Structures are given as structure tokens and as C-alpha cells.
Amino acid sequence: QQQVKQSPQSLIVQKGGISIINCAYENTAFDYFPWYQQFPGKGPALLIAIRPDVSEKKEGRFTISFNKSAKQFSLHIMDSQPGDSATYFCAASGDAGNMLTFGGGTRLMVKP
Amino acid sequence: GAVVSQHPSRVICKSGTSVKIECRSLDFQATTMFWYRQFPKQSLMLMATSNEGSKATYEQGVEKDKFLINHASLTLSTLTVTSAHPEDSSFYICSISGAGGPADTQYFGPGTRLTVL
């Protein structure tokens, strides 16, 4: 059973636009929510992460919004650039020994 | 974040042979290492969790006798795919935690592409 649902599966955004990727989780024991960026043929790289004690975290052009009551969190990429074209994974952990549960991934393409 | 290396980056082998993949934490002592498998256009699937000096914990459906994991030190873990078959062809990725940041932060290696002919 997939415990973290991610949408959309794919996303096309024009350069300069805002990319928004959403995730929803079921396990209320989760207390750490990272986002990873993965380029083809490479391992995932940690992008930004949030804990439930805050509703938003911003690092440069990347922002996580977190809604604890709805059990949802999202990644916003402002001023999207072609170099942001990659697959993005949300994840969650907290219930068992640092294990991460991943969403299904979103393939983002930013058109010039 | 922590720097994690994997070797080899890609390997092609014949069916029935065994392949060893190394995962190294270059700048932190990793108390826990994870091994994932990723098929094309899919998410990461956790195969096993290993803690230094103890036996690995395998996820349901992962054959521990086929995927041998050795976590001999705080900087090295190895995954051996024994008697590999074409269906084992995949992208294998390791990660570490306990690398100085939040305990649940995982840093990933660059991955190893395994192709079994």
C-alpha cells in the first residue's frame, strides 16, 4: 500500500513559471518530509525538507508548504528554469528507524 | 550534505554470475545504510537497511540469499547480487543516514546501473 501519494506524474512548465508538485500521506506518525531531485542516471539529491512544526519553508526558489490537518505537503519551484527539468520525489519518515517512504515521482519539464 | 560514492557506476554481466556493488560514505561515519532498487520511470524501492556490524534487515519480497549485504564499517557497505538474472537488471542506489545532520536525513549515492545479459 502506497503511503505517500504524489501528483502529478508529469508536469510541463514554461520558463519563469511556477512548478507545483503535491503529496499526501496517510501515516500520522510521519514527522519528516524531504523532497529529492533526480536527474537521469543519477542518484537523488536532497533538495529541501520540512518538519510538521512549521507550515512553510523556503530555500531560494524552492518552497515547501505543509498542511498537517490535511496531511498534505507541496513543493513550489518559483521562476522555473530548464535546468530544473528532472524527476522530483517527495518522501516521509518518522515511524520506523529513519526509513523513507517515497512518493511515485513527478517528471518536470521546463520549456525554454 | 554528506558525500556518498558507489562503485562501479555501471556493470554488465552474464546471467548466473555474481556482482558486487560498493557504497562508501566519504566524509561521515554512517550508522545506517540503505539499499534501493529503481526500475525505469519508477520510484525508489527500499530493499534493505543495514547497520554497521549487524545483519541487514530486508524488506518483504527481497531475497536475502540473493542480495547479500555486508556493512563492515561505518564507511562501507556492499551489495552482492548472486546468480544474477536479466530480471535483476536495474538501477541500484545506496544511501546513508546519521551523517551529522538530522538523524532521518538520507544522502544518496550516484547509483549503479546493472545490466544482466
PDB file of C-alpha atoms in Angstrom:
ATOM      1  CA  GLN A   1       0.000   0.000   0.000  1.00  0.00           C
ATOM      2  CA  GLN A   2       1.468   3.303  -1.095  1.00  0.00           C
ATOM      3  CA  GLN A   3       1.570   5.567   1.932  1.00  0.00           C
ATOM      4  CA  VAL A   4       2.684   8.708   0.100  1.00  0.00           C
ATOM      5  CA  LYS A   5       0.744   9.722  -2.988  1.00  0.00           C
ATOM      6  CA  GLN A   6       2.353  12.211  -5.354  1.00  0.00           C
ATOM      7  CA  SER A   7       0.808  14.194  -8.180  1.00  0.00           C
ATOM      8  CA  PRO A   8       1.025  14.971 -10.989  1.00  0.00           C
ATOM      9  CA  GLN A   9       3.078  12.206 -12.564  1.00  0.00           C
ATOM     10  CA  SER A  10       4.386  14.637 -15.141  1.00  0.00           C
ATOM     11  CA  LEU A  11       4.410  18.392 -15.448  1.00  0.00           C
ATOM     12  CA  ILE A  12       5.344  20.803 -18.211  1.00  0.00           C
ATOM     13  CA  VAL A  13       6.016  24.424 -17.248  1.00  0.00           C
ATOM     14  CA  GLN A  14       7.245  27.382 -19.225  1.00  0.00           C
ATOM     15  CA  LYS A  15      10.497  29.021 -18.211  1.00  0.00           C
ATOM     16  CA  GLY A  16       9.853  31.549 -15.491  1.00  0.00           C
ATOM     17  CA  GLY A  17       6.664  29.866 -14.358  1.00  0.00           C
ATOM     18  CA  ILE A  18       5.820  28.192 -11.063  1.00  0.00           C
ATOM     19  CA  SER A  19       6.032  24.418 -10.775  1.00  0.00           C
ATOM     20  CA  ILE A  20       3.803  22.863  -8.127  1.00  0.00           C
ATOM     21  CA  ILE A  21       4.007  19.248  -7.019  1.00  0.00           C
ATOM     22  CA  ASN A  22       1.706  17.821  -4.382  1.00  0.00           C
ATOM     23  CA  CYS A  23       1.976  14.942  -1.953  1.00  0.00           C
ATOM     24  CA  ALA A  24      -0.434  13.406   0.510  1.00  0.00           C
ATOM     25  CA  TYR A  25       0.338  10.951   3.261  1.00  0.00           C
ATOM     26  CA  GLU A  26      -1.660   8.642   5.469  1.00  0.00           C
ATOM     27  CA  ASN A  27       0.584   7.776   8.382  1.00  0.00           C
ATOM     28  CA  THR A  28       0.199  10.377  11.134  1.00  0.00           C
ATOM     29  CA  ALA A  29       3.463   9.154  12.683  1.00  0.00           C
ATOM     30  CA  PHE A  30       5.439  10.743   9.859  1.00  0.00           C
ATOM     31  CA  ASP A  31       7.350  13.770  11.110  1.00  0.00           C
ATOM     32  CA  TYR A  32       9.965  14.481   8.443  1.00  0.00           C
ATOM     33  CA  PHE A  33       9.176  15.351   4.849  1.00  0.00           C
ATOM     34  CA  PRO A  34      12.062  15.762   2.384  1.00  0.00           C
ATOM     35  CA  TRP A  35      11.995  16.430  -1.320  1.00  0.00           C
ATOM     36  CA  TYR A  36      14.574  14.925  -3.631  1.00  0.00           C
ATOM     37  CA  GLN A  37      15.619  15.910  -7.148  1.00  0.00           C
ATOM     38  CA  GLN A  38      16.888  13.239  -9.503  1.00  0.00           C
ATOM     39  CA  PHE A  39      18.467  13.704 -12.908  1.00  0.00           C
ATOM     40  CA  PRO A  40      18.554  10.786 -15.374  1.00  0.00           C
ATOM     41  CA  GLY A  41      21.184   8.215 -14.471  1.00  0.00           C
ATOM     42  CA  LYS A  42      21.985   9.900 -11.151  1.00  0.00           C
ATOM     43  CA  GLY A  43      21.098   9.318  -7.543  1.00  0.00           C
ATOM     44  CA  PRO A  44      18.500  11.502  -5.812  1.00  0.00           C
ATOM     45  CA  ALA A  45      19.786  14.701  -4.241  1.00  0.00           C
ATOM     46  CA  LEU A  46      18.192  16.230  -1.161  1.00  0.00           C
ATOM     47  CA  LEU A  47      16.542  19.489  -2.149  1.00  0.00           C
ATOM     48  CA  ILE A  48      14.653  20.734   0.879  1.00  0.00           C
ATOM     49  CA  ALA A  49      12.904  19.221   3.879  1.00  0.00           C
ATOM     50  CA  ILE A  50      10.306  20.239   6.446  1.00  0.00           C
ATOM     51  CA  ARG A  51       9.002  19.107   9.810  1.00  0.00           C
ATOM     52  CA  PRO A  52       5.379  19.447  10.977  1.00  0.00           C
ATOM     53  CA  ASP A  53       6.108  22.257  13.422  1.00  0.00           C
ATOM     54  CA  VAL A  54       6.180  24.795  10.578  1.00  0.00           C
ATOM     55  CA  SER A  55       3.753  25.360   7.720  1.00  0.00           C
ATOM     56  CA  GLU A  56       6.249  26.645   5.194  1.00  0.00           C
ATOM     57  CA  LYS A  57       9.955  26.530   4.472  1.00  0.00           C
ATOM     58  CA  LYS A  58      11.736  28.435   1.758  1.00  0.00           C
ATOM     59  CA  GLU A  59      15.204  27.939   0.342  1.00  0.00           C
ATOM     60  CA  GLY A  60      15.969  30.084  -2.667  1.00  0.00           C
ATOM     61  CA  ARG A  61      13.449  29.329  -5.397  1.00  0.00           C
ATOM     62  CA  PHE A  62      12.161  26.224  -3.618  1.00  0.00           C
ATOM     63  CA  THR A  63       9.350  26.343  -1.061  1.00  0.00           C
ATOM     64  CA  ILE A  64       7.623  23.566   0.847  1.00  0.00           C
ATOM     65  CA  SER A  65       4.093  24.207   2.069  1.00  0.00           C
ATOM     66  CA  PHE A  66       2.840  21.851   4.758  1.00  0.00           C
ATOM     67  CA  ASN A  67      -0.754  21.273   5.891  1.00  0.00           C
ATOM     68  CA  LYS A  68      -0.747  18.968   8.882  1.00  0.00           C
ATOM     69  CA  SER A  69      -4.516  18.721   9.281  1.00  0.00           C
ATOM     70  CA  ALA A  70      -4.964  17.746   5.637  1.00  0.00           C
ATOM     71  CA  LYS A  71      -1.859  15.528   5.699  1.00  0.00           C
ATOM     72  CA  GLN A  72      -0.580  17.195   2.571  1.00  0.00           C
ATOM     73  CA  PHE A  73       2.592  18.951   1.535  1.00  0.00           C
ATOM     74  CA  SER A  74       3.723  20.514  -1.676  1.00  0.00           C
ATOM     75  CA  LEU A  75       6.824  21.756  -3.437  1.00  0.00           C
ATOM     76  CA  HIS A  76       6.752  25.068  -5.263  1.00  0.00           C
ATOM     77  CA  ILE A  77       9.544  25.967  -7.667  1.00  0.00           C
ATOM     78  CA  MET A  78       9.478  29.649  -8.439  1.00  0.00           C
ATOM     79  CA  ASP A  79      10.924  31.101 -11.655  1.00  0.00           C
ATOM     80  CA  SER A  80      11.335  27.585 -13.056  1.00  0.00           C
ATOM     81  CA  GLN A  81      14.353  27.110 -15.309  1.00  0.00           C
ATOM     82  CA  PRO A  82      15.187  24.481 -17.947  1.00  0.00           C
ATOM     83  CA  GLY A  83      17.910  23.236 -15.595  1.00  0.00           C
ATOM     84  CA  ASP A  84      15.173  22.314 -13.125  1.00  0.00           C
ATOM     85  CA  SER A  85      13.948  19.645 -15.539  1.00  0.00           C
ATOM     86  CA  ALA A  86      14.260  16.451 -13.532  1.00  0.00           C
ATOM     87  CA  THR A  87      12.215  13.941 -11.574  1.00  0.00           C
ATOM     88  CA  TYR A  88      11.130  15.083  -8.131  1.00  0.00           C
ATOM     89  CA  PHE A  89      10.274  12.737  -5.300  1.00  0.00           C
ATOM     90  CA  CYS A  90       8.562  13.590  -2.071  1.00  0.00           C
ATOM     91  CA  ALA A  91       9.175  11.341   0.893  1.00  0.00           C
ATOM     92  CA  ALA A  92       8.221  10.915   4.512  1.00  0.00           C
ATOM     93  CA  SER A  93       9.687   9.250   7.547  1.00  0.00           C
ATOM     94  CA  GLY A  94       9.216   9.025  11.269  1.00  0.00           C
ATOM     95  CA  ASP A  95       7.591   5.781  12.085  1.00  0.00           C
ATOM     96  CA  ALA A  96      10.448   3.297  11.812  1.00  0.00           C
ATOM     97  CA  GLY A  97      14.182   3.803  12.066  1.00  0.00           C
ATOM     98  CA  ASN A  98      14.838   6.620   9.594  1.00  0.00           C
ATOM     99  CA  MET A  99      13.206   4.706   6.751  1.00  0.00           C
ATOM    100  CA  LEU A 100      11.892   6.884   3.958  1.00  0.00           C
ATOM    101  CA  THR A 101       8.623   6.226   2.174  1.00  0.00           C
ATOM    102  CA  PHE A 102       8.749   7.737  -1.288  1.00  0.00           C
ATOM    103  CA  GLY A 103       6.044   9.141  -3.488  1.00  0.00           C
ATOM    104  CA  GLY A 104       5.766   7.916  -7.048  1.00  0.00           C
ATOM    105  CA  GLY A 105       7.724  10.820  -8.531  1.00  0.00           C
ATOM    106  CA  THR A 106       6.948  13.744 -10.836  1.00  0.00           C
ATOM    107  CA  ARG A 107       8.782  14.270 -14.092  1.00  0.00           C
ATOM    108  CA  LEU A 108       9.139  18.005 -14.573  1.00  0.00           C
ATOM    109  CA  MET A 109       9.994  19.551 -17.905  1.00  0.00           C
ATOM    110  CA  VAL A 110      10.643  23.268 -18.065  1.00  0.00           C
ATOM    111  CA  LYS A 111      10.376  24.592 -21.602  1.00  0.00           C
ATOM    112  CA  PRO A 112      12.642  27.453 -22.669  1.00  0.00           C
TER     113      PRO A 112
ATOM    114  CA  GLY B   1      25.394  17.232   2.882  1.00  0.00           C
ATOM    115  CA  ALA B   2      27.309  14.008   3.019  1.00  0.00           C
ATOM    116  CA  VAL B   3      29.208  12.666   0.013  1.00  0.00           C
ATOM    117  CA  VAL B   4      28.412   9.096  -0.964  1.00  0.00           C
ATOM    118  CA  SER B   5      30.164   7.164  -3.706  1.00  0.00           C
ATOM    119  CA  GLN B   6      29.261   3.936  -5.439  1.00  0.00           C
ATOM    120  CA  HIS B   7      31.393   1.598  -7.462  1.00  0.00           C
ATOM    121  CA  PRO B   8      31.032   0.576 -10.168  1.00  0.00           C
ATOM    122  CA  SER B   9      28.782   3.158 -11.808  1.00  0.00           C
ATOM    123  CA  ARG B  10      27.634   0.614 -14.338  1.00  0.00           C
ATOM    124  CA  VAL B  11      28.215  -3.083 -14.835  1.00  0.00           C
ATOM    125  CA  ILE B  12      27.207  -5.590 -17.465  1.00  0.00           C
ATOM    126  CA  CYS B  13      27.384  -9.252 -16.582  1.00  0.00           C
ATOM    127  CA  LYS B  14      26.283 -12.621 -17.867  1.00  0.00           C
ATOM    128  CA  SER B  15      23.342 -14.439 -16.374  1.00  0.00           C
ATOM    129  CA  GLY B  16      24.373 -16.634 -13.453  1.00  0.00           C
ATOM    130  CA  THR B  17      27.321 -14.566 -12.323  1.00  0.00           C
ATOM    131  CA  SER B  18      27.574 -12.548  -9.112  1.00  0.00           C
ATOM    132  CA  VAL B  19      28.111  -8.817  -8.962  1.00  0.00           C
ATOM    133  CA  LYS B  20      29.338  -6.758  -6.019  1.00  0.00           C
ATOM    134  CA  ILE B  21      28.439  -3.103  -5.627  1.00  0.00           C
ATOM    135  CA  GLU B  22      30.255  -0.907  -3.116  1.00  0.00           C
ATOM    136  CA  CYS B  23      28.799   2.072  -1.298  1.00  0.00           C
ATOM    137  CA  ARG B  24      31.150   4.406   0.535  1.00  0.00           C
ATOM    138  CA  SER B  25      30.494   7.337   2.805  1.00  0.00           C
ATOM    139  CA  LEU B  26      33.412   9.658   2.073  1.00  0.00           C
ATOM    140  CA  ASP B  27      33.115  12.277   4.790  1.00  0.00           C
ATOM    141  CA  PHE B  28      30.870  10.931   7.517  1.00  0.00           C
ATOM    142  CA  GLN B  29      30.545   7.832   9.590  1.00  0.00           C
ATOM    143  CA  ALA B  30      27.246   6.319   8.560  1.00  0.00           C
ATOM    144  CA  THR B  31      25.479   4.424  11.303  1.00  0.00           C
ATOM    145  CA  THR B  32      22.861   3.220   8.865  1.00  0.00           C
ATOM    146  CA  MET B  33      22.982   2.497   5.154  1.00  0.00           C
ATOM    147  CA  PHE B  34      20.080   1.728   2.878  1.00  0.00           C
ATOM    148  CA  TRP B  35      19.929  -0.069  -0.445  1.00  0.00           C
ATOM    149  CA  TYR B  36      17.300   0.794  -3.022  1.00  0.00           C
ATOM    150  CA  ARG B  37      16.380  -0.511  -6.431  1.00  0.00           C
ATOM    151  CA  GLN B  38      14.832   1.693  -9.083  1.00  0.00           C
ATOM    152  CA  PHE B  39      13.295   0.499 -12.330  1.00  0.00           C
ATOM    153  CA  PRO B  40      12.948   2.906 -15.285  1.00  0.00           C
ATOM    154  CA  LYS B  41      10.478   5.711 -14.686  1.00  0.00           C
ATOM    155  CA  GLN B  42       9.577   4.345 -11.274  1.00  0.00           C
ATOM    156  CA  SER B  43      10.144   5.377  -7.717  1.00  0.00           C
ATOM    157  CA  LEU B  44      12.778   4.048  -5.374  1.00  0.00           C
ATOM    158  CA  MET B  45      12.059   0.717  -3.731  1.00  0.00           C
ATOM    159  CA  LEU B  46      13.793   0.034  -0.447  1.00  0.00           C
ATOM    160  CA  MET B  47      15.497  -3.346  -0.488  1.00  0.00           C
ATOM    161  CA  ALA B  48      17.216  -3.456   2.873  1.00  0.00           C
ATOM    162  CA  THR B  49      18.523  -1.487   5.800  1.00  0.00           C
ATOM    163  CA  SER B  50      21.911  -2.246   7.291  1.00  0.00           C
ATOM    164  CA  ASN B  51      23.539  -1.070  10.475  1.00  0.00           C
ATOM    165  CA  GLU B  52      27.269  -1.356  10.952  1.00  0.00           C
ATOM    166  CA  GLY B  53      28.271  -4.664  12.488  1.00  0.00           C
ATOM    167  CA  SER B  54      24.842  -6.260  12.377  1.00  0.00           C
ATOM    168  CA  LYS B  55      22.781  -8.200   9.900  1.00  0.00           C
ATOM    169  CA  ALA B  56      20.764  -6.331   7.343  1.00  0.00           C
ATOM    170  CA  THR B  57      17.000  -6.050   7.612  1.00  0.00           C
ATOM    171  CA  TYR B  58      15.354  -6.917   4.317  1.00  0.00           C
ATOM    172  CA  GLU B  59      12.062  -5.621   3.027  1.00  0.00           C
ATOM    173  CA  GLN B  60       9.264  -8.039   2.297  1.00  0.00           C
ATOM    174  CA  GLY B  61       9.758  -9.773  -1.001  1.00  0.00           C
ATOM    175  CA  VAL B  62      13.516  -9.191  -1.175  1.00  0.00           C
ATOM    176  CA  GLU B  63      15.505 -12.427  -1.107  1.00  0.00           C
ATOM    177  CA  LYS B  64      18.260 -12.096   1.453  1.00  0.00           C
ATOM    178  CA  ASP B  65      20.188 -15.022  -0.020  1.00  0.00           C
ATOM    179  CA  LYS B  66      20.174 -13.405  -3.433  1.00  0.00           C
ATOM    180  CA  PHE B  67      21.017  -9.874  -2.348  1.00  0.00           C
ATOM    181  CA  LEU B  68      23.820 -10.168   0.179  1.00  0.00           C
ATOM    182  CA  ILE B  69      24.567  -7.050   2.171  1.00  0.00           C
ATOM    183  CA  ASN B  70      27.687  -6.506   4.249  1.00  0.00           C
ATOM    184  CA  HIS B  71      28.114  -3.369   6.331  1.00  0.00           C
ATOM    185  CA  ALA B  72      31.611  -3.987   7.605  1.00  0.00           C
ATOM    186  CA  SER B  73      32.447  -0.465   8.690  1.00  0.00           C
ATOM    187  CA  LEU B  74      30.899   2.941   9.230  1.00  0.00           C
ATOM    188  CA  THR B  75      32.039   3.997   5.778  1.00  0.00           C
ATOM    189  CA  LEU B  76      31.484   0.943   3.605  1.00  0.00           C
ATOM    190  CA  SER B  77      28.560  -1.260   2.693  1.00  0.00           C
ATOM    191  CA  THR B  78      28.455  -3.779  -0.129  1.00  0.00           C
ATOM    192  CA  LEU B  79      25.573  -5.330  -2.025  1.00  0.00           C
ATOM    193  CA  THR B  80      26.253  -8.589  -3.834  1.00  0.00           C
ATOM    194  CA  VAL B  81      23.721  -9.756  -6.371  1.00  0.00           C
ATOM    195  CA  THR B  82      24.267 -13.504  -6.500  1.00  0.00           C
ATOM    196  CA  SER B  83      23.450 -15.614  -9.570  1.00  0.00           C
ATOM    197  CA  ALA B  84      22.155 -12.560 -11.376  1.00  0.00           C
ATOM    198  CA  HIS B  85      19.398 -12.931 -13.957  1.00  0.00           C
ATOM    199  CA  PRO B  86      18.034 -10.479 -16.532  1.00  0.00           C
ATOM    200  CA  GLU B  87      15.169  -9.534 -14.231  1.00  0.00           C
ATOM    201  CA  ASP B  88      17.746  -8.234 -11.742  1.00  0.00           C
ATOM    202  CA  SER B  89      18.749  -5.562 -14.246  1.00  0.00           C
ATOM    203  CA  SER B  90      18.029  -2.281 -12.542  1.00  0.00           C
ATOM    204  CA  PHE B  91      19.483   0.882 -11.043  1.00  0.00           C
ATOM    205  CA  TYR B  92      20.793   0.185  -7.545  1.00  0.00           C
ATOM    206  CA  ILE B  93      21.233   3.127  -5.216  1.00  0.00           C
ATOM    207  CA  CYS B  94      22.581   3.293  -1.686  1.00  0.00           C
ATOM    208  CA  SER B  95      22.026   5.978   0.899  1.00  0.00           C
ATOM    209  CA  ILE B  96      23.384   6.823   4.316  1.00  0.00           C
ATOM    210  CA  SER B  97      21.943   8.385   7.403  1.00  0.00           C
ATOM    211  CA  GLY B  98      23.455   9.501  10.660  1.00  0.00           C
ATOM    212  CA  ALA B  99      25.760  11.749   8.699  1.00  0.00           C
ATOM    213  CA  GLY B 100      25.870  14.690  11.018  1.00  0.00           C
ATOM    214  CA  GLY B 101      22.566  16.243  10.021  1.00  0.00           C
ATOM    215  CA  PRO B 102      19.119  15.280  11.281  1.00  0.00           C
ATOM    216  CA  ALA B 103      19.123  11.590  12.085  1.00  0.00           C
ATOM    217  CA  ASP B 104      16.478  10.857   9.489  1.00  0.00           C
ATOM    218  CA  THR B 105      18.175  12.699   6.614  1.00  0.00           C
ATOM    219  CA  GLN B 106      19.349  10.353   3.900  1.00  0.00           C
ATOM    220  CA  TYR B 107      22.070  11.178   1.408  1.00  0.00           C
ATOM    221  CA  PHE B 108      22.183   9.104  -1.736  1.00  0.00           C
ATOM    222  CA  GLY B 109      24.979   7.736  -3.835  1.00  0.00           C
ATOM    223  CA  PRO B 110      25.114   8.213  -7.610  1.00  0.00           C
ATOM    224  CA  GLY B 111      23.719   4.766  -8.312  1.00  0.00           C
ATOM    225  CA  THR B 112      24.931   1.658 -10.141  1.00  0.00           C
ATOM    226  CA  ARG B 113      23.340   0.557 -13.381  1.00  0.00           C
ATOM    227  CA  LEU B 114      23.297  -3.256 -13.540  1.00  0.00           C
ATOM    228  CA  THR B 115      22.561  -4.985 -16.828  1.00  0.00           C
ATOM    229  CA  VAL B 116      22.347  -8.761 -16.829  1.00  0.00           C
ATOM    230  CA  LEU B 117      22.548 -10.373 -20.244  1.00  0.00           C
TER     231      LEU B 117
END
